[in-house]
Coordinates of N, CA and C in Angstrom, one line a residue:
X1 N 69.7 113.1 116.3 CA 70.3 113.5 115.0 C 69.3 113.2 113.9
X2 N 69.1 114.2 113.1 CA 68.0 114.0 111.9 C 69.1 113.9 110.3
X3 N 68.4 113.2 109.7 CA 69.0 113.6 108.1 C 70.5 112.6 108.1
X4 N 70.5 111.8 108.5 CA 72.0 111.1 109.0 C 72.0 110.3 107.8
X5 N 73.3 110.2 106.8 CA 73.6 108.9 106.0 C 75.0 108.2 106.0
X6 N 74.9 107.5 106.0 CA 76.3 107.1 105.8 C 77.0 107.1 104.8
X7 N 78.6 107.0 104.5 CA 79.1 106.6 103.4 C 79.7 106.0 103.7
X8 N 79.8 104.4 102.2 CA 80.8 103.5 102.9 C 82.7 103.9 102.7
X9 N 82.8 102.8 103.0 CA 84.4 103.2 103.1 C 84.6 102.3 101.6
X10 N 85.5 103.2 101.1 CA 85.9 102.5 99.4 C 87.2 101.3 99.5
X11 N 87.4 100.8 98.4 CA 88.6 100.0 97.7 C 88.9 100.4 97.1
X12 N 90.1 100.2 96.1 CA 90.6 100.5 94.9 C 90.8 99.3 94.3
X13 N 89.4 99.3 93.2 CA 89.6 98.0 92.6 C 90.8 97.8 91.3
X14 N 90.7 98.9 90.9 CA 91.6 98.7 90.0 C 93.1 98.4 90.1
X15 N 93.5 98.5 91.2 CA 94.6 98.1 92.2 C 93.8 96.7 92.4
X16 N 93.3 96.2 93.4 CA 93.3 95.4 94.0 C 91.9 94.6 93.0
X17 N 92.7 93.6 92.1 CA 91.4 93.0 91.6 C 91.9 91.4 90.9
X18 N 91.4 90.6 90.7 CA 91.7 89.1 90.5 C 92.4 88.9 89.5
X19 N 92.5 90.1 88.4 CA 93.1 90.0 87.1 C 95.1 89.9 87.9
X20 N 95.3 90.4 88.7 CA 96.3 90.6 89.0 C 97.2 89.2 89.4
X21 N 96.5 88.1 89.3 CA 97.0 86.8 89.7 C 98.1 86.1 89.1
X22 N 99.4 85.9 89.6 CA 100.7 86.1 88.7 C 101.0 84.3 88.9
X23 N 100.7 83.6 87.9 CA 101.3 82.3 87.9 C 103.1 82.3 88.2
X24 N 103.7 83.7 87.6 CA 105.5 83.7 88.0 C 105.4 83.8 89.3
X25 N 104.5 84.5 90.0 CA 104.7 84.8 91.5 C 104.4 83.4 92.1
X26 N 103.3 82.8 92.3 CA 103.1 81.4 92.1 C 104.6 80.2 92.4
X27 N 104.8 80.3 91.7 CA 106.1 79.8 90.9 C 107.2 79.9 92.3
X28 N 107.4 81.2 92.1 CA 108.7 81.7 93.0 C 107.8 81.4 94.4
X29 N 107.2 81.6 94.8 CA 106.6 80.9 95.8 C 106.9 79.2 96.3
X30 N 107.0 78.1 95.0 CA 107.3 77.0 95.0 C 106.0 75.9 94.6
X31 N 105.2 76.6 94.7 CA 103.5 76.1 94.4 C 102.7 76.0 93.0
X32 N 102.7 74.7 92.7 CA 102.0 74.5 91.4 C 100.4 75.7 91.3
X33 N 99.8 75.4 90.1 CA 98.6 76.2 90.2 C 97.2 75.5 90.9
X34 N 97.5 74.2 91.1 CA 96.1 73.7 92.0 C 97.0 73.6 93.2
X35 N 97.9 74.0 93.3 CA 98.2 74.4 95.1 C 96.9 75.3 95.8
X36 N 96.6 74.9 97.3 CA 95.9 75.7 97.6 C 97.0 76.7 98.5
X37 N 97.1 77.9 98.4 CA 97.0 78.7 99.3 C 97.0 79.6 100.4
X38 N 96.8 79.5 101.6 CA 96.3 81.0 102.3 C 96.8 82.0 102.6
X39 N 96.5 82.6 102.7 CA 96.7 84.1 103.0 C 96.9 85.0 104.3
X40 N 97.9 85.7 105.0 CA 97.5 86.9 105.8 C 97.9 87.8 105.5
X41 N 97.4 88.7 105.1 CA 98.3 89.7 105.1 C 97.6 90.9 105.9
X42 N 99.3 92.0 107.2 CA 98.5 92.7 107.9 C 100.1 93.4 108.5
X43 N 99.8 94.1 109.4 CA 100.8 94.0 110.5 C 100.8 92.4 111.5
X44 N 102.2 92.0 111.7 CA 102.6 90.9 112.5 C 102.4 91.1 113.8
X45 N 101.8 91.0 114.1 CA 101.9 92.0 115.9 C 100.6 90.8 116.9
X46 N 100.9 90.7 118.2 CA 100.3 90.2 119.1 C 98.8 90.6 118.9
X47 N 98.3 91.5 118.4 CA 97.1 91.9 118.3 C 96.5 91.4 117.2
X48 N 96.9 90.9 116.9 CA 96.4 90.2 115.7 C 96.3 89.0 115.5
X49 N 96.4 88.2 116.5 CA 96.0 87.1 116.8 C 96.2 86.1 115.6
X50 N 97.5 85.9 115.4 CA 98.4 85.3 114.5 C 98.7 83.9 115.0
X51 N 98.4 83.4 116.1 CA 98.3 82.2 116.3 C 97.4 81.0 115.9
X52 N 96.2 82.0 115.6 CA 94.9 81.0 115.1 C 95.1 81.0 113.9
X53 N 96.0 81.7 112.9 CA 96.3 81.7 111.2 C 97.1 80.1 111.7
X54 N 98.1 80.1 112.4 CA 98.8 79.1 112.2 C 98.4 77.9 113.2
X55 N 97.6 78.2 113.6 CA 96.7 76.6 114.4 C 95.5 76.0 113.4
X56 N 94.9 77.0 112.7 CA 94.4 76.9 111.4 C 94.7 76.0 110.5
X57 N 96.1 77.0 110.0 CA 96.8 76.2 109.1 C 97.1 74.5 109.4
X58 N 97.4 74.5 110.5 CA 97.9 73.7 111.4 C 97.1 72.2 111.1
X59 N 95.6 72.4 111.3 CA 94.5 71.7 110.7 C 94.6 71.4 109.9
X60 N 94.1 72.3 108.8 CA 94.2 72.0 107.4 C 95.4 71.1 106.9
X61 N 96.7 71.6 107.2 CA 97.9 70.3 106.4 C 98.0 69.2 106.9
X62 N 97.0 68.8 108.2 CA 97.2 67.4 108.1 C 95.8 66.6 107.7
X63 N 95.5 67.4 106.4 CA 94.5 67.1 105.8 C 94.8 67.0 104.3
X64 N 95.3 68.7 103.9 CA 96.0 69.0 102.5 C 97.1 69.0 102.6
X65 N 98.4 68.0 102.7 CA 99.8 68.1 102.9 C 100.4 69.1 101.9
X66 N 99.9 69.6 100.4 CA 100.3 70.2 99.7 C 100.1 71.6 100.2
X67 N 99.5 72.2 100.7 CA 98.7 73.6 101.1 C 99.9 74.6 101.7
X68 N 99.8 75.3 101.2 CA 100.9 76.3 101.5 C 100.2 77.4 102.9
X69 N 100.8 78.7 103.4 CA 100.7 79.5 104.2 C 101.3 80.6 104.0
X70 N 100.8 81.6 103.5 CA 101.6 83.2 103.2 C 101.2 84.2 104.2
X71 N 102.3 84.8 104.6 CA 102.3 86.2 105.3 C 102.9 87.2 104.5
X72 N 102.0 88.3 104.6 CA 102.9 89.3 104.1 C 102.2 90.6 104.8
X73 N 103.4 91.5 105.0 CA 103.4 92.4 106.3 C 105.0 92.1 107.0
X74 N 105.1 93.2 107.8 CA 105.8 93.4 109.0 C 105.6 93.6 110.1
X75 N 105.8 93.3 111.1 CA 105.9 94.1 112.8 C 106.9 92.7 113.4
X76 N 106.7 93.0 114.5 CA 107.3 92.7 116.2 C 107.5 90.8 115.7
X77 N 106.6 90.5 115.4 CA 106.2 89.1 115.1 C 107.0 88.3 114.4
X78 N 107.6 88.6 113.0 CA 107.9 88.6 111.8 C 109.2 88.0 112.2
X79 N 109.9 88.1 112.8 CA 111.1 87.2 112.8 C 111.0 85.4 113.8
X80 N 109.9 86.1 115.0 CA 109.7 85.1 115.4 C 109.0 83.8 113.9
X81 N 108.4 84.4 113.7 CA 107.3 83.6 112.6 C 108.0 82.8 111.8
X82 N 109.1 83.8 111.4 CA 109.9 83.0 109.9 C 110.7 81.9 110.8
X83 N 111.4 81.9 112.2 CA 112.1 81.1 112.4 C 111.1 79.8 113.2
X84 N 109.6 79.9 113.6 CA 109.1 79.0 114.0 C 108.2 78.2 113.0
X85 N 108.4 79.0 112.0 CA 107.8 78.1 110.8 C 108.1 78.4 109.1
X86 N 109.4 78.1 109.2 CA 110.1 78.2 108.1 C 110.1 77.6 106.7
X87 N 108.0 77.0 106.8 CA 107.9 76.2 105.9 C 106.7 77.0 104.9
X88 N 106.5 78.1 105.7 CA 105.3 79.1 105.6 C 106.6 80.4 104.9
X89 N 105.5 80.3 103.5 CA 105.9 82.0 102.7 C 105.8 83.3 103.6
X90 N 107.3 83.9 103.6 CA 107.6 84.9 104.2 C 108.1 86.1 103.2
X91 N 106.5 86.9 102.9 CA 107.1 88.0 101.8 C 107.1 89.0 102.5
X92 N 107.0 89.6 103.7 CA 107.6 90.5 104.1 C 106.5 92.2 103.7
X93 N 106.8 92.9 103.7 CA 106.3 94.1 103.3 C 106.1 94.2 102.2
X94 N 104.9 94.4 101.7 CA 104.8 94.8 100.1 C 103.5 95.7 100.1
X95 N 103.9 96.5 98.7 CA 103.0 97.5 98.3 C 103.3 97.7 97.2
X96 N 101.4 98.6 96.5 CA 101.6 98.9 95.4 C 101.1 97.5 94.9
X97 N 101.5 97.6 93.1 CA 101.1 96.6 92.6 C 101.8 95.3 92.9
X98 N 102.7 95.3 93.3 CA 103.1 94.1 94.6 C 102.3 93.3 95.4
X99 N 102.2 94.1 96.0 CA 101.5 93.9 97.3 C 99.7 93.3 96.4
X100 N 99.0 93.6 95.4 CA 97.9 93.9 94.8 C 98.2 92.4 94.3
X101 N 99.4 91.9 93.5 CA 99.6 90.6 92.9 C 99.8 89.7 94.2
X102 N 100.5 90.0 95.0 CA 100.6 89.2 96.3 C 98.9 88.6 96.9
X103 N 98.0 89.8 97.3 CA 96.6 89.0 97.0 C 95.9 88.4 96.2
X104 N 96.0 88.4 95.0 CA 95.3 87.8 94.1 C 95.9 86.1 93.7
X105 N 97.4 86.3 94.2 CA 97.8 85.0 93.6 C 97.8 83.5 95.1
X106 N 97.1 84.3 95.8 CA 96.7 83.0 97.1 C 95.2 83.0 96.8
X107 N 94.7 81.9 97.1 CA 93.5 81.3 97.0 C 92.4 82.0 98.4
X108 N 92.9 81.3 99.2 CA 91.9 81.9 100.9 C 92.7 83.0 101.8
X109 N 92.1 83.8 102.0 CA 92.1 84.8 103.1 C 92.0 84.5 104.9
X110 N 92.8 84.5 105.5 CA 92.5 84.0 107.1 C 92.5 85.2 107.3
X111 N 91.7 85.8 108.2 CA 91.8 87.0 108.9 C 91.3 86.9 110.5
X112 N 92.0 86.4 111.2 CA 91.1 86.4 112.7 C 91.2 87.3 114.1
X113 N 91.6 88.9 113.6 CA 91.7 89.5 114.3 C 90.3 90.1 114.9
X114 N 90.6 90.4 116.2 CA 89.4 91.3 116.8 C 89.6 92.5 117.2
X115 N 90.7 93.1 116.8 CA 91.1 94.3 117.6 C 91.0 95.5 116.2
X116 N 90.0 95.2 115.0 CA 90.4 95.8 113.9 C 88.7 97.3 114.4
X117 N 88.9 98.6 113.5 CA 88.0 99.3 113.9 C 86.9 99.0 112.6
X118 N 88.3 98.8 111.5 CA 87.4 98.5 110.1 C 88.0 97.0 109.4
X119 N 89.3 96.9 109.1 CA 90.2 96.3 108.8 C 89.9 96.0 106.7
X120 N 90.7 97.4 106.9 CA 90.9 97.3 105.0 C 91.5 96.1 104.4
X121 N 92.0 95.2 105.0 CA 92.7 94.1 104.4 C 91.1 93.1 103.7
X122 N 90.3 92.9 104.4 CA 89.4 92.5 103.9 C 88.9 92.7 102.8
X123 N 88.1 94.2 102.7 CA 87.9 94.5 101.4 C 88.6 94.6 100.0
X124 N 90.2 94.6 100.7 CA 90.7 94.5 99.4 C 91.3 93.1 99.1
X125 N 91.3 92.1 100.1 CA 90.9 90.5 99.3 C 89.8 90.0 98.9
X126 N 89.0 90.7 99.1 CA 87.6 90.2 98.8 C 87.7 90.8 96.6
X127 N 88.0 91.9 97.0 CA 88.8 92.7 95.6 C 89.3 92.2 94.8
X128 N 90.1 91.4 95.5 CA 91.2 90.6 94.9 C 90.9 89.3 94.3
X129 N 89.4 88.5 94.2 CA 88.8 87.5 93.9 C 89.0 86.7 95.6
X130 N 89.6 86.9 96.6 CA 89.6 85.6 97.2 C 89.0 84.4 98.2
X131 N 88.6 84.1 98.8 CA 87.8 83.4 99.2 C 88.0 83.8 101.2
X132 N 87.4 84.5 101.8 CA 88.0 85.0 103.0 C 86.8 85.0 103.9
X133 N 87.9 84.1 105.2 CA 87.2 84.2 106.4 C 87.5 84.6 107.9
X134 N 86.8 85.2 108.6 CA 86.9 86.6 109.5 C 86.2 86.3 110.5
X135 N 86.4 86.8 111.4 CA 85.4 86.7 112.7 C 84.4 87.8 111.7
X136 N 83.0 87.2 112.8 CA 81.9 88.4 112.1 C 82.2 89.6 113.1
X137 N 83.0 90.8 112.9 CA 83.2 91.5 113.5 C 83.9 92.7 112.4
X138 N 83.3 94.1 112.6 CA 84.2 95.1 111.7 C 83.4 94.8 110.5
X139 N 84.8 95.1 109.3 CA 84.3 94.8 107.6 C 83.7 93.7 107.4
X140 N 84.5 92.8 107.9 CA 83.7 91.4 107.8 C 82.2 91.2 108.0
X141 N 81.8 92.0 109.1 CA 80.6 91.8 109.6 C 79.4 92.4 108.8
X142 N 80.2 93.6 107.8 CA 79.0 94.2 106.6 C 79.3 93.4 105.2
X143 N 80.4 93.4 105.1 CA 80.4 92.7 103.6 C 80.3 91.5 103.5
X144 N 80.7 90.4 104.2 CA 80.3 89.0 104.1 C 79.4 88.3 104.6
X145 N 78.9 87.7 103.5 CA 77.2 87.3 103.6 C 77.4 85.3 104.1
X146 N 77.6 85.2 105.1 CA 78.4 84.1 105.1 C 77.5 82.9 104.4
X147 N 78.7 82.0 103.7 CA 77.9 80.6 102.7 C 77.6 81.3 101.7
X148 N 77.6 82.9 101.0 CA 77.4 83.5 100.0 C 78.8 83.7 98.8
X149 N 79.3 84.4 99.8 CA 80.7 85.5 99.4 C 82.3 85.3 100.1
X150 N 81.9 84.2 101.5 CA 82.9 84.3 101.9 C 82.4 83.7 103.5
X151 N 83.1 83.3 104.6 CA 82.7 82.7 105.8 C 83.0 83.9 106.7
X152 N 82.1 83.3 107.5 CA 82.3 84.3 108.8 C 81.7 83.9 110.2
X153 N 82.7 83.8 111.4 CA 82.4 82.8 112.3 C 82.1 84.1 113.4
X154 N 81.2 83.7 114.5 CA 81.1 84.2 115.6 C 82.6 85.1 116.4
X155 N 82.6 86.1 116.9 CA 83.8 86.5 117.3 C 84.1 85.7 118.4
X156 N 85.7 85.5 118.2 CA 86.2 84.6 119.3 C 85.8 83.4 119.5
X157 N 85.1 82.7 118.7 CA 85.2 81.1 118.6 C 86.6 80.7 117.5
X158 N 87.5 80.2 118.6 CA 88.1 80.3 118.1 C 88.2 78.7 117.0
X159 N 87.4 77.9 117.7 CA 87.0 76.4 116.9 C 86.4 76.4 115.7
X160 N 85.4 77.4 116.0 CA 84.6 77.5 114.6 C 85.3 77.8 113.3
X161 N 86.5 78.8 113.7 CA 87.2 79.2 112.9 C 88.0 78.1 112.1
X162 N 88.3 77.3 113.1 CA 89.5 76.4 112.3 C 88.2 75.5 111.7
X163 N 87.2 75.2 112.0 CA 86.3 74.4 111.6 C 86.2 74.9 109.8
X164 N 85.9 76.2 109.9 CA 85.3 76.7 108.6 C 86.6 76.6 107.8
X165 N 87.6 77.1 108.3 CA 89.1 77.1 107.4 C 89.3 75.7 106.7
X166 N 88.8 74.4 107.2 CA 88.9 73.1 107.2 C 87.7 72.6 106.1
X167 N 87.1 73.5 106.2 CA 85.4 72.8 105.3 C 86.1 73.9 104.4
X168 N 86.5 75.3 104.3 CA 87.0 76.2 102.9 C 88.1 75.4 102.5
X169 N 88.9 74.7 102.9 CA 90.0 73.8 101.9 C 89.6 72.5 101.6
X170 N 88.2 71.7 101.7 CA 88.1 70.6 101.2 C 87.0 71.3 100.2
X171 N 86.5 72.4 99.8 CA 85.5 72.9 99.0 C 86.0 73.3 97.9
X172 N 87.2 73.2 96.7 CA 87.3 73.9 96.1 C 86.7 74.6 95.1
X173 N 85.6 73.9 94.7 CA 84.7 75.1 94.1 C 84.0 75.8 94.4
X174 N 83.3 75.8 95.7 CA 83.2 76.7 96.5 C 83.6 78.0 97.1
X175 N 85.4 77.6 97.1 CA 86.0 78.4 97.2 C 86.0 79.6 96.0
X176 N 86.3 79.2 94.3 CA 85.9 80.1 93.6 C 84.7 80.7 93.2
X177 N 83.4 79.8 93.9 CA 82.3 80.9 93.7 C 82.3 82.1 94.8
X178 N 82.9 82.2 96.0 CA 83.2 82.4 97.3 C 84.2 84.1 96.6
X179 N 85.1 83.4 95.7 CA 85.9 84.5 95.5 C 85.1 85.3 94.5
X180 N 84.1 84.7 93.3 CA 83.7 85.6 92.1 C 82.3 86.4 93.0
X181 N 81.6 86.0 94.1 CA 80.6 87.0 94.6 C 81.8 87.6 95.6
X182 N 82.2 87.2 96.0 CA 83.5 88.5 96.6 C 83.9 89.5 96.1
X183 N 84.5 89.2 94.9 CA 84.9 90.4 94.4 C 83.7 91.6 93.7
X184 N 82.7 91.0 93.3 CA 81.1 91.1 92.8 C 80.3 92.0 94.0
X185 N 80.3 91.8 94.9 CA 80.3 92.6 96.3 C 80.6 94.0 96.8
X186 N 81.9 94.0 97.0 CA 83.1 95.0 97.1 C 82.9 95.9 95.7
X187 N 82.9 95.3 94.7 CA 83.0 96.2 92.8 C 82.2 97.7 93.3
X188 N 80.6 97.8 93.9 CA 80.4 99.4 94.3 C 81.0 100.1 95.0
X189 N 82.1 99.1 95.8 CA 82.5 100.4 96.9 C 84.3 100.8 96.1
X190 N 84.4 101.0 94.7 CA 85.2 101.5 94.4 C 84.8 102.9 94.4
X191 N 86.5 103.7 94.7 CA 86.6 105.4 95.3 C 85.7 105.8 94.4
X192 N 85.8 105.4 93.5 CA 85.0 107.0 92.5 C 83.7 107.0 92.4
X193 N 82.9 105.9 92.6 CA 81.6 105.6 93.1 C 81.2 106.5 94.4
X194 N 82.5 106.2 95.1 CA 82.2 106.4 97.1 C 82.2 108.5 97.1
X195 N 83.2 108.8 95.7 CA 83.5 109.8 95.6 C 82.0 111.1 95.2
X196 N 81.6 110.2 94.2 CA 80.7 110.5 93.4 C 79.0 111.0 94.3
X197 N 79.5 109.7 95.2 CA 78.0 110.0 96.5 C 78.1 110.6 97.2
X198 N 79.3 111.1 97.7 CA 79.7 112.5 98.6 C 79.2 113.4 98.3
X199 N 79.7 113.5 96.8 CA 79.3 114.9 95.8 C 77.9 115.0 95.5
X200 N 76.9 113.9 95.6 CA 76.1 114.5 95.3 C 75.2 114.8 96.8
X201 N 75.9 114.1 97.8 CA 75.2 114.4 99.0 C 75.3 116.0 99.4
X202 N 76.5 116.4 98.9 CA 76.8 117.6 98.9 C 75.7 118.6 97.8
X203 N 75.5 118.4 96.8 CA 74.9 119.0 96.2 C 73.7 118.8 96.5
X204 N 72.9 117.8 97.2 CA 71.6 118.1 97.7 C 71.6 118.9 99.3
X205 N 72.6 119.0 99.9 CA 72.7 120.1 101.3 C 72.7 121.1 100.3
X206 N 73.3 121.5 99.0 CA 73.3 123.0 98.7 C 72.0 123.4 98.1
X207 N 71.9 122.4 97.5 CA 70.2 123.0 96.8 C 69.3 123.2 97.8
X208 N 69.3 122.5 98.9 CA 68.6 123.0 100.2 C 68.5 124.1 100.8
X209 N 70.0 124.5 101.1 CA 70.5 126.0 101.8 C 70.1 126.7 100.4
X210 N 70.0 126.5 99.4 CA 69.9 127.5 98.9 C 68.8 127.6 98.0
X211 N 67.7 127.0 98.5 CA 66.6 127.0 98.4 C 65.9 126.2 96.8
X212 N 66.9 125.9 96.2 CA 66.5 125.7 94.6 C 67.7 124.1 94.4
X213 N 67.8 124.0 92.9 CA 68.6 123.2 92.2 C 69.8 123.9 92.4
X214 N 71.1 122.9 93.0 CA 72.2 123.6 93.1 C 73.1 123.6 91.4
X215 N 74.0 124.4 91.2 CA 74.7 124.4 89.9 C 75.5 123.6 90.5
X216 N 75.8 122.7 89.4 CA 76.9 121.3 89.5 C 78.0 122.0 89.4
X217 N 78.4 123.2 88.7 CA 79.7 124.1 88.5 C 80.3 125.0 90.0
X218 N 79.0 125.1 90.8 CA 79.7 125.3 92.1 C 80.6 124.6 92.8
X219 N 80.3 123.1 92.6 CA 81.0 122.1 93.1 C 81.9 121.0 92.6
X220 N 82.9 120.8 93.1 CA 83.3 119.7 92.4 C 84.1 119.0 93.3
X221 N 84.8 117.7 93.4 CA 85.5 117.4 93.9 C 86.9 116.7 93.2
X222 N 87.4 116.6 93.3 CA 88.9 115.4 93.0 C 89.2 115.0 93.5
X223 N 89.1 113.2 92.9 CA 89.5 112.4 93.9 C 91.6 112.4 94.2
X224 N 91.6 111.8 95.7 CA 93.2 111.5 95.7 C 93.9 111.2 94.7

């Protein structure tokens, strides 16, 4: 194949961005504001290797006794979860600007799935200011520059993982430089950027076929 480019996959920052951080939500949660924390949010499901979030966690509180644990999503899992650990925030399904304030208002991101192709949940915590770490595998694997923007462990070490989770909750400043090159990162791959390079990739195949400078009025697109 000749002439091959890629385009990446976008966010919606405007949706998903740090400003959205709800000290009320906070609150109803039960967690002061230097509470730390974490985050999953996904489908609940065996494939998602939802055990290492809470063996994780598991580490860290008997280190940070204050440190909280949020899920938010649905599947198969989700009942088991709330009743085996009923000390861990159980928000359930959310979307929309919901779901947008639900990331911004936890501190760290766990993500330790391997079965993802891309896994959008990334990019749009990273969006969301937060401090996230992932097997290097998938999104993870292009957008996190690890010790830059956010951690990222070998796939399937499953130690390393709890390791770094454990050094991200004794770091707290680290954690918010973690989250401001995060979000700093991610900021190009908003749609209308991602939209914008389509169109012009498109307008340079037409000036080609058509031997000259294409008319911008031939083409246009709108985004979703």
């Amino acid at each position: 194949y000749r002439n091959v480019d890629v385009l990446a996959r976008g966010v919606d920052t405007r949706l998903f961005n740090p400003q959205r951080r709800s000290t009320a939500l906070r609150q109803s949660w039960n967690v002061a504001e230097d509470t730390l924390v974490f985050a999953y949010v996904g489908r609940l499901a065996p494939e998602k290797n939802l055990s290492l979030v809470t063996d994780a966690f598991d580490a860290i509180a008997e280190h940070h006794a204050d440190a909280r644990l949020l899920f938010v999503g649905d599947g198969p899992l989700a009942s088991r979860l709330s009743r085996r650990h009923p000390r861990h925030i159980h928000a359930g399904l959310r979307r929309g600007e919901d779901l947008a304030g639900h990331y911004a208002s936890a501190d760290v991101f766990l993500f330790p799935s391997l079965t993802e192709t891309y896994g959008n949940v990334v990019p749009e915590a990273m969006a969301s200011g937060l401090a996230v770490l992932s097997y290097d595998c998938a999104a993870a694997a292009d957008l996190i520059d690890d010790g830059r923007n956010g951690r990222k462990v070998a796939a399937g070490d499953r130690q390393a993982f709890i390791e770094a989770a454990l050094a991200m909750a004794g770091d707290r400043q680290r954690l918010k430089v973690f989250g401001g090159q995060a979000a700093a990162t991610v900021a190009p791959l908003e749609w209308e950027r991602i939209h914008e390079r389509f169109a012009g990739k498109l307008q340079e195949l037409l000036a080609v076929r058509t031997g000259g400078i294409a008319d911008e009025k031939r083409l246009a697109l709108v985004p979703d």
